[in-house]
Amino acid sequence: MKHLRLLDLRNNCRIQKLPNSICKLQNLQTLALCGCEKLEELPKDIRYLIRLRIFLVTTKKNSLPGCPNSLRFLRLSNCGNLESLVETMQVCTSLRVLFIDNCGGLNSLLPTLKFLTALEALLFENCEKLDLIEMEDNQDDFPTSLRALAFVGLPQLVAIPDWIKRSTKSLQILYIESCPNLTALPEWLVNLESLRRLKIKNCPKLSSLSKGKLCLPTLRSFIIAECPELIRRCQPEIGEDWHMIAHASKIYLDDKRIKKAYN
């Protein structure tokens, strides 16, 4: 077993505990525990898996043990009791992708993001208590190299956090979906000079785009769906906000592609 590189126990509905002896698998690169909804205890020495690159986990614990610095991809899924990531994030300085979904007990990431200096993709989905605005006190501590960012199913999101401005030169993909209390897009959106894809879906309170002209030179795809007032304002030629997006090469309004003839 010492040469094992992949251990996949996904969707095992019976397992409750993993033995600490798993941490002797020094060549393990992927540990998949997503869907293990009865898992109550993780190996305490998981940080010693020095070649671990990918860690996918579902657990009933309210915190996670420290992960190895070798970790590149971390997904936390259906961890309903999870409250804190402090111990985990302090050592994940090489992490590239963080995906958190269906973690209803997680209400803040303070002060964990400041440790993720290499982070390139950050995705949140269906975390109803998560407050991202609270994290704005010390913006100089946030990652500067984000390429992809997704906010999906976040009822606490009322505004796009200003700490994203730290990644204005690198951000290429921005998804905002099912955020029922989001009311406005930030004025600094025009500074996302590398943005290629912008998708906004099911944000009914969002009534207009950023003030000024969305002159994003690299924008290739602009998608708006299930945002009635925003759709109205972005109608070709006649909408109040049409001039802000007309330069994009692909525009979709409620899944209908606007013909290039309008550009």
Coordinates of N, CA and C in Angstrom, one line a residue, residues 102-195:
N102 N -22.8 23.7 0.3 CA -23.7 23.1 1.2 C -23.2 22.9 2.7
C103 N -22.5 24.0 3.1 CA -22.0 24.0 4.5 C -22.8 25.1 5.2
G104 N -23.9 24.7 5.7 CA -24.9 25.6 6.3 C -24.4 26.2 7.6
G105 N -23.5 25.7 8.3 CA -23.1 26.2 9.6 C -21.9 27.2 9.5
L106 N -21.3 27.3 8.3 CA -20.2 28.2 8.1 C -20.7 29.6 7.9
N107 N -20.3 30.5 8.8 CA -20.8 31.9 8.7 C -19.7 32.9 8.4
S108 N -18.4 32.5 8.4 CA -17.3 33.4 8.1 C -16.1 32.6 7.8
L109 N -15.2 33.3 7.0 CA -13.9 32.7 6.7 C -12.8 33.4 7.3
L110 N -13.1 34.4 8.2 CA -12.1 35.1 8.9 C -11.4 34.2 9.9
P111 N -10.1 34.3 10.0 CA -9.2 35.1 9.2 C -8.4 34.2 8.2
T112 N -9.1 33.3 7.6 CA -8.4 32.2 6.9 C -7.9 32.6 5.5
L113 N -8.6 33.5 4.8 CA -8.2 33.7 3.4 C -6.8 34.3 3.3
K114 N -6.4 35.0 4.3 CA -5.1 35.7 4.2 C -3.9 34.7 4.1
F115 N -4.2 33.4 4.4 CA -3.1 32.4 4.3 C -3.0 31.9 2.9
L116 N -4.1 32.1 2.1 CA -4.2 31.4 0.8 C -3.6 32.3 -0.3
T117 N -2.3 32.6 -0.3 CA -1.7 33.5 -1.2 C -1.6 33.0 -2.6
A118 N -1.7 31.7 -2.8 CA -1.6 31.1 -4.2 C -3.0 30.8 -4.8
L119 N -4.0 31.1 -4.1 CA -5.4 30.8 -4.5 C -5.7 31.3 -5.9
E120 N -6.3 30.5 -6.8 CA -6.7 30.9 -8.1 C -8.2 30.8 -8.4
A121 N -8.8 29.8 -7.7 CA -10.3 29.7 -7.9 C -10.9 29.5 -6.5
L122 N -12.0 30.3 -6.3 CA -12.8 30.3 -5.1 C -14.2 30.2 -5.4
L123 N -14.9 29.1 -4.9 CA -16.3 28.9 -5.2 C -17.1 28.6 -4.0
F124 N -18.2 29.3 -3.8 CA -19.1 29.1 -2.7 C -20.5 28.8 -3.3
E125 N -21.1 27.8 -2.7 CA -22.4 27.3 -3.2 C -23.3 26.9 -2.0
N126 N -24.5 27.5 -1.9 CA -25.5 27.0 -0.9 C -24.9 27.0 0.5
C127 N -24.4 28.2 0.9 CA -23.9 28.4 2.3 C -24.7 29.5 2.8
E128 N -25.9 29.2 3.4 CA -26.9 30.2 3.7 C -26.5 31.2 4.8
K129 N -25.5 30.9 5.6 CA -25.1 31.8 6.7 C -23.8 32.5 6.4
L130 N -23.2 32.2 5.3 CA -21.9 32.8 5.1 C -21.9 34.3 4.8
D131 N -21.2 35.0 5.6 CA -21.1 36.5 5.4 C -19.7 36.8 4.9
L132 N -19.7 37.3 3.6 CA -18.4 37.6 2.9 C -18.0 39.1 3.1
I133 N -19.0 39.9 3.4 CA -18.7 41.3 3.6 C -17.9 41.5 4.9
E134 N -18.2 40.7 5.9 CA -17.5 40.8 7.2 C -16.0 40.7 7.1
M135 N -15.5 40.1 6.0 CA -14.1 39.9 5.8 C -13.3 41.1 5.3
E136 N -13.9 42.3 5.2 CA -13.3 43.3 4.5 C -12.4 44.3 5.3
D137 N -12.2 44.0 6.6 CA -11.5 44.9 7.4 C -10.0 45.1 7.0
N138 N -9.4 44.0 6.7 CA -8.0 44.1 6.3 C -7.8 43.5 4.9
Q139 N -8.2 44.3 3.9 CA -8.2 43.8 2.5 C -6.8 43.5 2.0
D140 N -5.7 44.1 2.6 CA -4.4 43.8 2.1 C -4.0 42.4 2.3
D141 N -4.7 41.7 3.2 CA -4.4 40.3 3.5 C -5.0 39.3 2.5
F142 N -5.8 39.7 1.5 CA -6.5 38.8 0.7 C -5.7 38.4 -0.6
P143 N -6.1 37.3 -1.2 CA -5.3 36.8 -2.4 C -5.4 37.8 -3.5
T144 N -4.3 37.8 -4.3 CA -4.2 38.7 -5.4 C -4.2 38.1 -6.8
S145 N -4.3 36.7 -6.8 CA -4.2 36.0 -8.1 C -5.4 35.2 -8.5
L146 N -6.6 35.5 -8.0 CA -7.8 34.8 -8.3 C -8.1 34.9 -9.8
R147 N -8.4 33.7 -10.4 CA -8.8 33.7 -11.8 C -10.3 33.4 -12.0
A148 N -10.8 32.7 -11.0 CA -12.3 32.3 -11.1 C -12.9 32.5 -9.8
L149 N -14.1 33.0 -9.8 CA -14.9 33.3 -8.5 C -16.3 33.0 -8.8
A150 N -17.0 32.3 -7.9 CA -18.4 32.0 -8.0 C -19.1 32.1 -6.7
F151 N -20.2 32.9 -6.7 CA -21.1 33.0 -5.6 C -22.4 32.4 -6.0
V152 N -22.8 31.3 -5.4 CA -24.1 30.6 -5.8 C -24.8 30.3 -4.5
G153 N -26.1 30.7 -4.5 CA -26.9 30.3 -3.4 C -26.5 30.9 -2.0
L154 N -26.2 32.2 -2.0 CA -25.8 32.9 -0.8 C -26.8 34.0 -0.4
P155 N -27.7 33.7 0.4 CA -28.7 34.7 0.8 C -28.2 35.9 1.6
Q156 N -27.0 35.7 2.2 CA -26.4 36.8 3.0 C -25.7 37.8 2.1
L157 N -25.5 37.5 0.9 CA -24.7 38.4 0.0 C -25.6 39.5 -0.5
V158 N -25.3 40.7 0.1 CA -26.1 41.9 -0.3 C -25.3 42.8 -1.2
A159 N -24.0 42.6 -1.3 CA -23.1 43.4 -2.2 C -21.8 42.6 -2.5
I160 N -21.2 42.8 -3.6 CA -20.0 42.1 -4.0 C -18.9 42.6 -3.1
P161 N -18.2 41.7 -2.4 CA -17.1 42.2 -1.4 C -16.0 43.0 -2.1
D162 N -15.5 44.0 -1.5 CA -14.5 44.8 -2.1 C -13.1 44.2 -2.1
W163 N -13.0 43.1 -1.3 CA -11.6 42.4 -1.3 C -11.3 41.8 -2.7
I164 N -12.4 41.6 -3.5 CA -12.1 41.1 -4.9 C -11.2 42.0 -5.7
K165 N -11.3 43.3 -5.3 CA -10.4 44.3 -6.1 C -9.0 43.9 -6.1
R166 N -8.6 43.1 -5.1 CA -7.2 42.7 -5.0 C -6.8 41.8 -6.2
S167 N -7.8 41.3 -6.9 CA -7.5 40.4 -8.1 C -8.0 41.0 -9.4
T168 N -8.0 42.3 -9.5 CA -8.5 43.0 -10.7 C -7.7 42.7 -11.9
K169 N -6.4 42.4 -11.8 CA -5.6 42.1 -12.9 C -5.7 40.6 -13.4
S170 N -6.1 39.7 -12.5 CA -6.1 38.3 -12.9 C -7.5 37.7 -13.1
L171 N -8.5 38.2 -12.5 CA -9.8 37.6 -12.5 C -10.4 37.4 -14.0
Q172 N -10.7 36.2 -14.4 CA -11.2 35.9 -15.7 C -12.6 35.5 -15.8
I173 N -13.1 34.9 -14.7 CA -14.5 34.3 -14.7 C -15.2 34.7 -13.4
L174 N -16.4 35.3 -13.5 CA -17.2 35.7 -12.4 C -18.6 35.2 -12.5
Y175 N -19.0 34.3 -11.6 CA -20.4 33.8 -11.7 C -21.1 34.3 -10.4
I176 N -22.3 34.8 -10.6 CA -23.2 35.2 -9.5 C -24.5 34.6 -9.7
E177 N -25.0 33.7 -8.9 CA -26.2 33.0 -9.1 C -27.0 32.8 -7.8
S178 N -28.3 33.0 -7.9 CA -29.2 32.7 -6.8 C -28.8 33.4 -5.5
C179 N -28.6 34.7 -5.6 CA -28.3 35.5 -4.5 C -29.4 36.5 -4.4
P180 N -30.5 36.1 -3.6 CA -31.7 36.9 -3.7 C -31.7 38.3 -3.1
N181 N -30.7 38.6 -2.3 CA -30.6 39.9 -1.6 C -29.5 40.8 -2.2
L182 N -28.9 40.4 -3.3 CA -27.9 41.2 -3.9 C -28.6 42.3 -4.7
T183 N -28.3 43.6 -4.4 CA -29.0 44.7 -4.9 C -28.2 45.5 -5.9
A184 N -26.8 45.4 -5.9 CA -26.0 46.2 -6.8 C -24.7 45.6 -7.1
L185 N -24.2 46.0 -8.3 CA -22.8 45.6 -8.6 C -21.9 46.8 -8.3
P186 N -20.6 46.5 -8.0 CA -19.7 47.6 -7.6 C -19.2 48.4 -8.7
E187 N -18.9 49.7 -8.4 CA -18.4 50.6 -9.5 C -17.0 50.1 -10.0
W188 N -16.2 49.4 -9.1 CA -14.9 49.0 -9.5 C -15.0 47.8 -10.5
L189 N -16.2 47.3 -10.8 CA -16.3 46.2 -11.8 C -15.6 46.5 -13.1
V190 N -15.5 47.8 -13.4 CA -14.9 48.2 -14.7 C -13.4 48.0 -14.7
N191 N -12.8 47.8 -13.5 CA -11.4 47.6 -13.4 C -10.9 46.2 -13.6
L192 N -11.9 45.2 -13.8 CA -11.5 43.8 -14.0 C -11.0 43.7 -15.4
E193 N -9.8 44.0 -15.6 CA -9.2 44.1 -17.0 C -9.0 42.8 -17.7
S194 N -9.0 41.7 -17.0 CA -8.8 40.4 -17.6 C -10.1 39.6 -17.7
L195 N -11.2 40.1 -17.2 CA -12.5 39.4 -17.2 C -13.0 38.9 -18.6

